[in-house]
mmCIF file of C-alpha atoms in Angstrom:
data_model
loop_
_atom_site.group_PDB
_atom_site.id
_atom_site.type_symbol
_atom_site.label_atom_id
_atom_site.label_comp_id
_atom_site.label_asym_id
_atom_site.label_seq_id
_atom_site.Cartn_x
_atom_site.Cartn_y
_atom_site.Cartn_z
ATOM 1 C CA MET P 1 -1.944 11.941 21.809
ATOM 2 C CA ILE P 2 -0.031 10.228 24.619
ATOM 3 C CA GLU P 3 2.550 7.550 23.908
ATOM 4 C CA ILE P 4 2.013 5.269 26.903
ATOM 5 C CA GLY P 5 4.493 2.833 25.360
ATOM 6 C CA ASN P 6 6.536 2.476 22.188
ATOM 7 C CA THR P 7 6.624 -1.306 21.851
ATOM 8 C CA CYS P 8 4.383 -3.734 19.982
ATOM 9 C CA ASN P 9 3.843 -7.492 20.000
ATOM 10 C CA LEU P 10 3.488 -7.759 16.202
ATOM 11 C CA GLN P 11 5.845 -7.461 13.226
ATOM 12 C CA CYS P 12 3.619 -5.709 10.675
ATOM 13 C CA PRO P 13 5.730 -5.044 7.547
ATOM 14 C CA THR P 14 4.465 -1.502 6.876
ATOM 15 C CA CYS P 15 4.746 -0.295 10.492
ATOM 16 C CA PRO P 16 7.896 1.552 11.639
ATOM 17 C CA THR P 17 7.796 0.220 15.216
ATOM 18 C CA PRO P 18 8.961 -3.381 14.643
ATOM 19 C CA ARG P 19 11.284 -2.361 11.796
ATOM 20 C CA GLN P 20 13.632 -0.506 14.173
ATOM 21 C CA LYS P 21 12.793 2.864 12.599
ATOM 22 C CA ILE P 22 12.142 4.385 16.012
ATOM 23 C CA LEU P 23 15.540 5.053 17.536
ATOM 24 C CA ARG P 24 14.291 6.125 20.946
ATOM 25 C CA LYS P 25 14.559 3.867 24.011
ATOM 26 C CA LYS P 26 11.850 1.206 24.223
ATOM 27 C CA GLU P 27 9.827 1.736 27.387
ATOM 28 C CA LEU P 28 6.434 2.170 29.009
ATOM 29 C CA MET P 29 5.258 5.391 30.619
ATOM 30 C CA SER P 30 4.888 5.049 34.375
ATOM 31 C CA PHE P 31 1.420 5.549 35.817
ATOM 32 C CA SER P 32 2.722 8.407 37.989
ATOM 33 C CA ASN P 33 4.111 10.233 34.942
ATOM 34 C CA PHE P 34 0.832 9.630 33.132
ATOM 35 C CA ILE P 35 -1.083 11.288 35.980
ATOM 36 C CA LEU P 36 1.325 14.242 35.929
ATOM 37 C CA THR P 37 0.822 14.531 32.171
ATOM 38 C CA ILE P 38 -2.980 14.485 32.327
ATOM 39 C CA ASP P 39 -3.042 16.938 35.217
ATOM 40 C CA SER P 40 -0.797 19.284 33.252
ATOM 41 C CA ILE P 41 -2.782 19.259 29.989
ATOM 42 C CA LYS P 42 -6.364 18.587 31.155
ATOM 43 C CA ASN P 43 -7.491 22.217 30.941
ATOM 44 C CA SER P 44 -6.130 22.609 27.410
ATOM 45 C CA ILE P 45 -7.526 19.528 25.667
ATOM 46 C CA HIS P 46 -10.747 17.609 25.096
ATOM 47 C CA VAL P 47 -9.609 14.302 23.563
ATOM 48 C CA VAL P 48 -6.852 11.919 24.675
ATOM 49 C CA TYR P 49 -5.505 9.278 22.295
ATOM 50 C CA LEU P 50 -3.845 6.675 24.522
ATOM 51 C CA TYR P 51 -1.689 5.240 21.769
ATOM 52 C CA TYR P 52 0.952 6.289 19.275
ATOM 53 C CA THR P 53 3.804 3.991 18.237
ATOM 54 C CA GLY P 54 2.905 0.988 20.391
ATOM 55 C CA GLU P 55 0.105 -1.438 21.219
ATOM 56 C CA PRO P 56 -1.750 0.109 24.203
ATOM 57 C CA LEU P 57 -2.962 -3.186 25.659
ATOM 58 C CA ILE P 58 0.651 -4.135 26.417
ATOM 59 C CA HIS P 59 0.615 -1.568 29.220
ATOM 60 C CA PRO P 60 -0.454 -3.216 32.499
ATOM 61 C CA ASP P 61 -2.081 0.026 33.703
ATOM 62 C CA ILE P 62 -4.094 0.759 30.552
ATOM 63 C CA CYS P 63 -7.493 0.502 32.265
ATOM 64 C CA LYS P 64 -6.322 2.624 35.213
ATOM 65 C CA MET P 65 -5.087 5.245 32.746
ATOM 66 C CA ILE P 66 -8.383 5.266 30.851
ATOM 67 C CA ASN P 67 -10.310 5.567 34.093
ATOM 68 C CA TYR P 68 -8.171 8.500 35.204
ATOM 69 C CA VAL P 69 -8.861 10.264 31.904
ATOM 70 C CA HIS P 70 -12.565 9.545 32.422
ATOM 71 C CA GLN P 71 -12.442 11.069 35.922
ATOM 72 C CA LYS P 72 -11.084 14.290 34.386
ATOM 73 C CA ASN P 73 -14.052 14.447 31.968
ATOM 74 C CA LEU P 74 -11.869 13.957 28.902
ATOM 75 C CA TYR P 75 -12.730 11.819 25.873
ATOM 76 C CA SER P 76 -10.485 8.730 25.627
ATOM 77 C CA ILE P 77 -9.600 6.691 22.526
ATOM 78 C CA ILE P 78 -7.433 3.623 22.059
ATOM 79 C CA SER P 79 -6.493 1.737 18.893
ATOM 80 C CA THR P 80 -5.595 -1.935 19.237
ATOM 81 C CA ASN P 81 -4.575 -4.879 17.082
ATOM 82 C CA ALA P 82 -6.917 -6.923 19.329
ATOM 83 C CA THR P 83 -4.430 -9.761 19.856
ATOM 84 C CA LEU P 84 -4.398 -9.109 23.616
ATOM 85 C CA LEU P 85 -8.113 -8.303 23.846
ATOM 86 C CA ASP P 86 -9.063 -11.460 25.748
ATOM 87 C CA GLN P 87 -12.252 -11.710 27.789
ATOM 88 C CA LYS P 88 -10.652 -10.393 30.979
ATOM 89 C CA ILE P 89 -9.214 -7.269 29.316
ATOM 90 C CA ALA P 90 -12.390 -6.786 27.288
ATOM 91 C CA ASP P 91 -14.584 -6.768 30.397
ATOM 92 C CA GLU P 92 -12.219 -4.372 32.177
ATOM 93 C CA LEU P 93 -12.186 -1.994 29.199
ATOM 94 C CA LEU P 94 -15.970 -2.003 28.930
ATOM 95 C CA PHE P 95 -16.210 -0.694 32.505
ATOM 96 C CA SER P 96 -13.135 1.544 32.455
ATOM 97 C CA GLY P 97 -14.885 4.670 31.166
ATOM 98 C CA LEU P 98 -13.388 4.281 27.684
ATOM 99 C CA ASP P 99 -15.171 6.448 25.131
ATOM 100 C CA GLU P 100 -13.933 4.979 21.858
ATOM 101 C CA ILE P 101 -12.003 1.941 20.661
ATOM 102 C CA ILE P 102 -10.534 1.306 17.218
ATOM 103 C CA LEU P 103 -10.368 -2.403 16.434
ATOM 104 C CA CYS P 104 -7.881 -3.106 13.653
ATOM 105 C CA LEU P 105 -8.818 -5.957 11.320
ATOM 106 C CA ASP P 106 -6.958 -5.821 8.005
ATOM 107 C CA GLY P 107 -8.520 -8.800 6.283
ATOM 108 C CA ILE P 108 -11.240 -11.399 6.709
ATOM 109 C CA THR P 109 -9.206 -14.347 5.447
ATOM 110 C CA GLN P 110 -6.197 -15.838 7.160
ATOM 111 C CA GLU P 111 -4.092 -15.219 4.052
ATOM 112 C CA SER P 112 -4.788 -11.484 3.702
ATOM 113 C CA PHE P 113 -4.753 -10.833 7.454
ATOM 114 C CA SER P 114 -1.631 -12.782 8.405
ATOM 115 C CA SER P 115 0.480 -11.297 5.602
ATOM 116 C CA PHE P 116 -0.268 -7.780 6.829
ATOM 117 C CA ARG P 117 -0.470 -8.421 10.592
ATOM 118 C CA LYS P 118 2.634 -10.528 11.082
ATOM 119 C CA LYS P 119 2.675 -12.696 14.229
ATOM 120 C CA ALA P 120 -1.046 -12.176 14.864
ATOM 121 C CA ASP P 121 -3.400 -15.156 15.110
ATOM 122 C CA PHE P 122 -6.294 -14.419 12.735
ATOM 123 C CA PHE P 123 -8.793 -16.672 14.483
ATOM 124 C CA GLU P 124 -7.857 -15.343 17.926
ATOM 125 C CA VAL P 125 -8.309 -11.754 16.773
ATOM 126 C CA MET P 126 -11.687 -12.577 15.197
ATOM 127 C CA ARG P 127 -12.751 -14.278 18.429
ATOM 128 C CA ASN P 128 -11.585 -11.337 20.565
ATOM 129 C CA ILE P 129 -13.339 -8.743 18.408
ATOM 130 C CA GLY P 130 -16.512 -10.824 18.326
ATOM 131 C CA TYR P 131 -16.596 -11.201 22.110
ATOM 132 C CA PHE P 132 -15.975 -7.500 22.738
ATOM 133 C CA CYS P 133 -18.773 -6.395 20.398
ATOM 134 C CA LYS P 134 -21.267 -8.967 21.674
ATOM 135 C CA GLN P 135 -20.434 -8.266 25.316
ATOM 136 C CA LYS P 136 -21.122 -4.567 24.847
ATOM 137 C CA GLN P 137 -24.485 -5.439 23.303
ATOM 138 C CA ARG P 138 -25.251 -8.023 25.979
ATOM 139 C CA LEU P 139 -24.600 -5.469 28.723
ATOM 140 C CA LYS P 140 -26.582 -2.826 26.809
ATOM 141 C CA LEU P 141 -23.744 -0.315 27.089
ATOM 142 C CA LYS P 142 -23.689 2.906 25.091
ATOM 143 C CA LYS P 143 -19.915 3.196 25.310
ATOM 144 C CA PRO P 144 -17.316 2.676 24.085
ATOM 145 C CA PHE P 145 -18.008 3.749 20.511
ATOM 146 C CA ILE P 146 -16.628 0.854 18.433
ATOM 147 C CA LYS P 147 -14.830 1.609 15.181
ATOM 148 C CA LEU P 148 -13.736 -1.341 13.038
ATOM 149 C CA GLN P 149 -10.712 -0.208 11.013
ATOM 150 C CA VAL P 150 -9.311 -1.761 7.851
ATOM 151 C CA ILE P 151 -6.170 -0.508 6.121
ATOM 152 C CA LEU P 152 -6.902 -0.870 2.408
ATOM 153 C CA ASN P 153 -4.135 -2.808 0.676
ATOM 154 C CA LYS P 154 -3.588 -5.094 -2.302
ATOM 155 C CA LEU P 155 -4.269 -8.224 -0.248
ATOM 156 C CA ASN P 156 -7.667 -7.195 1.132
ATOM 157 C CA GLN P 157 -9.027 -4.860 -1.559
ATOM 158 C CA ASN P 158 -11.364 -7.585 -2.851
ATOM 159 C CA GLU P 159 -12.671 -8.333 0.632
ATOM 160 C CA ILE P 160 -14.184 -4.935 1.441
ATOM 161 C CA ARG P 161 -17.761 -6.012 0.722
ATOM 162 C CA GLY P 162 -17.284 -8.981 3.024
ATOM 163 C CA ILE P 163 -15.784 -6.699 5.673
ATOM 164 C CA LYS P 164 -18.860 -4.454 5.414
ATOM 165 C CA LYS P 165 -21.101 -7.472 5.990
ATOM 166 C CA LEU P 166 -18.973 -8.469 8.984
ATOM 167 C CA SER P 167 -19.237 -4.963 10.472
ATOM 168 C CA ASP P 168 -23.029 -5.171 10.151
ATOM 169 C CA CYS P 169 -23.016 -8.571 11.831
ATOM 170 C CA LEU P 170 -20.836 -7.298 14.687
ATOM 171 C CA LYS P 171 -23.046 -4.192 14.985
ATOM 172 C CA VAL P 172 -20.053 -1.891 15.288
ATOM 173 C CA ASP P 173 -20.740 1.830 15.392
ATOM 174 C CA CYS P 174 -18.467 2.678 12.465
ATOM 175 C CA LEU P 175 -16.431 0.994 9.735
ATOM 176 C CA HIS P 176 -13.330 2.941 8.699
ATOM 177 C CA ILE P 177 -11.542 2.023 5.473
ATOM 178 C CA LYS P 178 -8.158 3.639 6.082
ATOM 179 C CA SER P 179 -5.532 4.638 3.528
ATOM 180 C CA LEU P 180 -2.244 2.757 3.422
ATOM 181 C CA ALA P 181 0.733 4.973 4.295
ATOM 182 C CA LEU P 182 4.286 4.360 3.104
ATOM 183 C CA CYS P 183 6.086 7.475 4.264
ATOM 184 C CA GLU P 184 9.405 8.856 3.080
ATOM 185 C CA HIS P 185 10.247 10.058 6.574
ATOM 186 C CA VAL P 186 10.302 6.395 7.637
ATOM 187 C CA TYR P 187 11.379 4.326 4.648
ATOM 188 C CA SER P 188 14.015 4.625 1.951
ATOM 189 C CA LYS P 189 12.893 4.764 -1.684
ATOM 190 C CA ASP P 190 13.979 1.163 -2.179
ATOM 191 C CA GLU P 191 12.014 0.051 0.879
ATOM 192 C CA ILE P 192 8.932 1.917 -0.318
ATOM 193 C CA LYS P 193 9.189 0.276 -3.740
ATOM 194 C CA LYS P 194 9.450 -3.214 -2.235
ATOM 195 C CA LEU P 195 6.540 -2.632 0.161
ATOM 196 C CA ALA P 196 4.427 -1.026 -2.569
ATOM 197 C CA ASP P 197 4.933 -4.036 -4.852
ATOM 198 C CA ILE P 198 3.380 -6.226 -2.161
ATOM 199 C CA PHE P 199 0.794 -3.998 -0.497
ATOM 200 C CA PHE P 200 -0.092 -0.975 -2.649
ATOM 201 C CA PRO P 201 -3.772 -1.358 -3.681
ATOM 202 C CA ASP P 202 -4.420 -1.247 -7.412
ATOM 203 C CA GLY P 203 -8.192 -1.717 -7.473
ATOM 204 C CA LYS P 204 -10.485 1.001 -8.807
ATOM 205 C CA GLU P 205 -13.496 0.580 -6.529
ATOM 206 C CA TYR P 206 -11.996 2.489 -3.586
ATOM 207 C CA LYS P 207 -9.712 4.952 -5.366
ATOM 208 C CA ASP P 208 -10.686 7.716 -2.941
ATOM 209 C CA LYS P 209 -9.001 5.709 -0.173
ATOM 210 C CA ILE P 210 -5.641 5.543 -1.939
ATOM 211 C CA ARG P 211 -3.454 8.450 -0.901
ATOM 212 C CA TYR P 212 -0.817 7.973 -3.605
ATOM 213 C CA LYS P 213 -0.518 7.623 -7.342
ATOM 214 C CA GLN P 214 2.147 5.402 -8.853
ATOM 215 C CA GLU P 215 4.528 6.845 -11.429
ATOM 216 C CA ASN P 216 7.671 5.027 -12.619
ATOM 217 C CA HIS P 217 7.692 2.804 -9.515
ATOM 218 C CA LYS P 218 7.398 5.879 -7.265
ATOM 219 C CA LEU P 219 4.549 6.802 -4.929
ATOM 220 C CA ILE P 220 3.421 10.423 -5.203
ATOM 221 C CA ILE P 221 0.904 11.871 -2.742
ATOM 222 C CA ASN P 222 -2.420 12.754 -4.327
ATOM 223 C CA ASN P 223 -3.416 16.400 -3.927
ATOM 224 C CA PRO P 224 -1.247 17.190 -0.882
ATOM 225 C CA PRO P 225 -2.744 19.991 1.232
ATOM 226 C CA SER P 226 -0.913 23.325 1.143
ATOM 227 C CA LYS P 227 -1.287 23.768 4.904
ATOM 228 C CA CYS P 228 -1.272 21.453 7.912
ATOM 229 C CA SER P 229 -4.642 21.156 9.595
ATOM 230 C CA LEU P 230 -3.160 19.560 12.711
ATOM 231 C CA ALA P 231 -0.325 21.921 13.707
ATOM 232 C CA GLU P 232 -2.471 24.068 15.994
ATOM 233 C CA SER P 233 -4.801 21.381 17.292
ATOM 234 C CA GLN P 234 -2.685 18.320 18.072
ATOM 235 C CA PHE P 235 0.542 17.402 19.791
ATOM 236 C CA VAL P 236 2.185 14.212 21.039
ATOM 237 C CA VAL P 237 3.423 13.509 24.545
ATOM 238 C CA LEU P 238 6.187 10.966 24.016
ATOM 239 C CA VAL P 239 6.828 8.123 26.429
ATOM 240 C CA ASP P 240 9.521 10.188 28.232
ATOM 241 C CA CYS P 241 7.012 13.065 28.600
ATOM 242 C CA LYS P 242 8.632 15.301 25.984
ATOM 243 C CA ILE P 243 6.109 17.144 23.822
ATOM 244 C CA SER P 244 6.572 16.555 20.104
ATOM 245 C CA MET P 245 5.252 18.704 17.278
ATOM 246 C CA CYS P 246 3.250 15.980 15.526
ATOM 247 C CA CYS P 247 2.590 12.276 15.072
ATOM 248 C CA TYR P 248 5.025 12.030 12.153
ATOM 249 C CA ASP P 249 7.934 13.027 14.386
ATOM 250 C CA LEU P 250 8.720 9.425 15.324
ATOM 251 C CA ASN P 251 12.171 10.129 16.750
ATOM 252 C CA GLY P 252 11.394 13.324 18.636
ATOM 253 C CA ASN P 253 13.332 15.754 16.444
ATOM 254 C CA TYR P 254 10.790 18.572 16.903
ATOM 255 C CA ILE P 255 10.430 18.923 20.665
ATOM 256 C CA TYR P 256 8.512 21.760 22.331
ATOM 257 C CA GLY P 257 9.565 20.946 25.892
ATOM 258 C CA ASN P 258 9.181 18.397 28.684
ATOM 259 C CA ILE P 259 5.961 18.252 30.627
ATOM 260 C CA LEU P 260 7.779 17.032 33.739
ATOM 261 C CA ALA P 261 9.964 20.129 33.832
ATOM 262 C CA GLU P 262 7.606 22.924 32.706
ATOM 263 C CA LYS P 263 3.940 23.846 32.845
ATOM 264 C CA PHE P 264 2.087 23.016 29.641
ATOM 265 C CA ASP P 265 0.926 26.598 29.033
ATOM 266 C CA ASP P 266 4.485 27.851 29.419
ATOM 267 C CA ILE P 267 5.571 25.374 26.760
ATOM 268 C CA TRP P 268 2.666 25.843 24.340
ATOM 269 C CA PHE P 269 2.696 29.646 24.373
ATOM 270 C CA ASN P 270 6.475 30.018 24.311
ATOM 271 C CA SER P 271 7.395 32.367 21.457
ATOM 272 C CA ASP P 272 9.881 29.919 19.924
ATOM 273 C CA VAL P 273 7.368 27.088 20.081
ATOM 274 C CA LYS P 274 4.731 29.274 18.438
ATOM 275 C CA LYS P 275 7.155 29.945 15.578
ATOM 276 C CA VAL P 276 7.699 26.196 15.153
ATOM 277 C CA ARG P 277 3.918 25.691 14.944
ATOM 278 C CA GLU P 278 3.545 28.533 12.470
ATOM 279 C CA LEU P 279 6.160 26.930 10.224
ATOM 280 C CA ALA P 280 4.399 23.583 10.607
ATOM 281 C CA ASN P 281 1.085 25.157 9.672
ATOM 282 C CA GLU P 282 2.689 26.425 6.448
ATOM 283 C CA LYS P 283 4.451 23.046 5.946
ATOM 284 C CA LYS P 284 7.885 24.669 6.014
ATOM 285 C CA HIS P 285 9.745 22.058 8.071
ATOM 286 C CA SER P 286 11.761 19.355 6.296
ATOM 287 C CA LEU P 287 9.495 16.742 7.884
ATOM 288 C CA CYS P 288 6.481 18.446 6.338
ATOM 289 C CA LYS P 289 7.918 17.939 2.846
ATOM 290 C CA VAL P 290 7.604 14.165 3.144
ATOM 291 C CA CYS P 291 4.456 14.054 5.287
ATOM 292 C CA SER P 292 1.789 11.798 3.838
ATOM 293 C CA ASN P 293 -1.065 13.076 5.989
ATOM 294 C CA PHE P 294 -4.233 12.379 4.059
ATOM 295 C CA ILE P 295 -7.553 13.802 5.204
#
């Protein structure tokens, strides 16, 4: 996972980025640093997520970055709120070598969508997603794999059947109903309570997609795993090229090293770093205690 930028153009109420929860400097990764990063890690990875805390389409070099990943025979994925996915960007992405795109659409009515995706234009997003899907079909392209993603919440829980019909109409490759996350490592208990009152789904039809149970106005993670399945297989390259332990480390408190200063193998196989990963695997870090990772 590479954080090519840590800014976003929306104000989604459950996202830490616009709520000033990320205390690191707001910036975009330079294309030269991106190349150095890919060249350093290319022999150790297979998949590159070109997003983390920000909207990837904000970056002016996003298509160049995807193409560079493609040249290195790595699998590339982006996730976008689709507000900036106009026809020009859509056409460039379709021919960039992108392998997979996650299109986020958290409601099929203006009311449900706009309450969750603050500052996004519902009709513009629908138009952008529709064009991208139809253009891929029109050009008879096999890639990118298109995943339509919906974060299940109280406002859209009665729209899921309609969303399924829409996904069939758009002929996307996959529909992902994602669990809502309200994490203690980001929000205070009072903030979680307020957000849960508005967004926590209470329907029964998709209970398997709800990662928490509610008890006395508290959210408790359902069946938390005893070990972390990601500690040995994933890492995050932050926008300043520091390598972070995991995607829940929003403020870079668990840093393995800096890819601009050291070779990746020297960082990854460092004895101290291996101990950090071992503790993460056993969920022994303080961050692990409030992790809401839900497989």
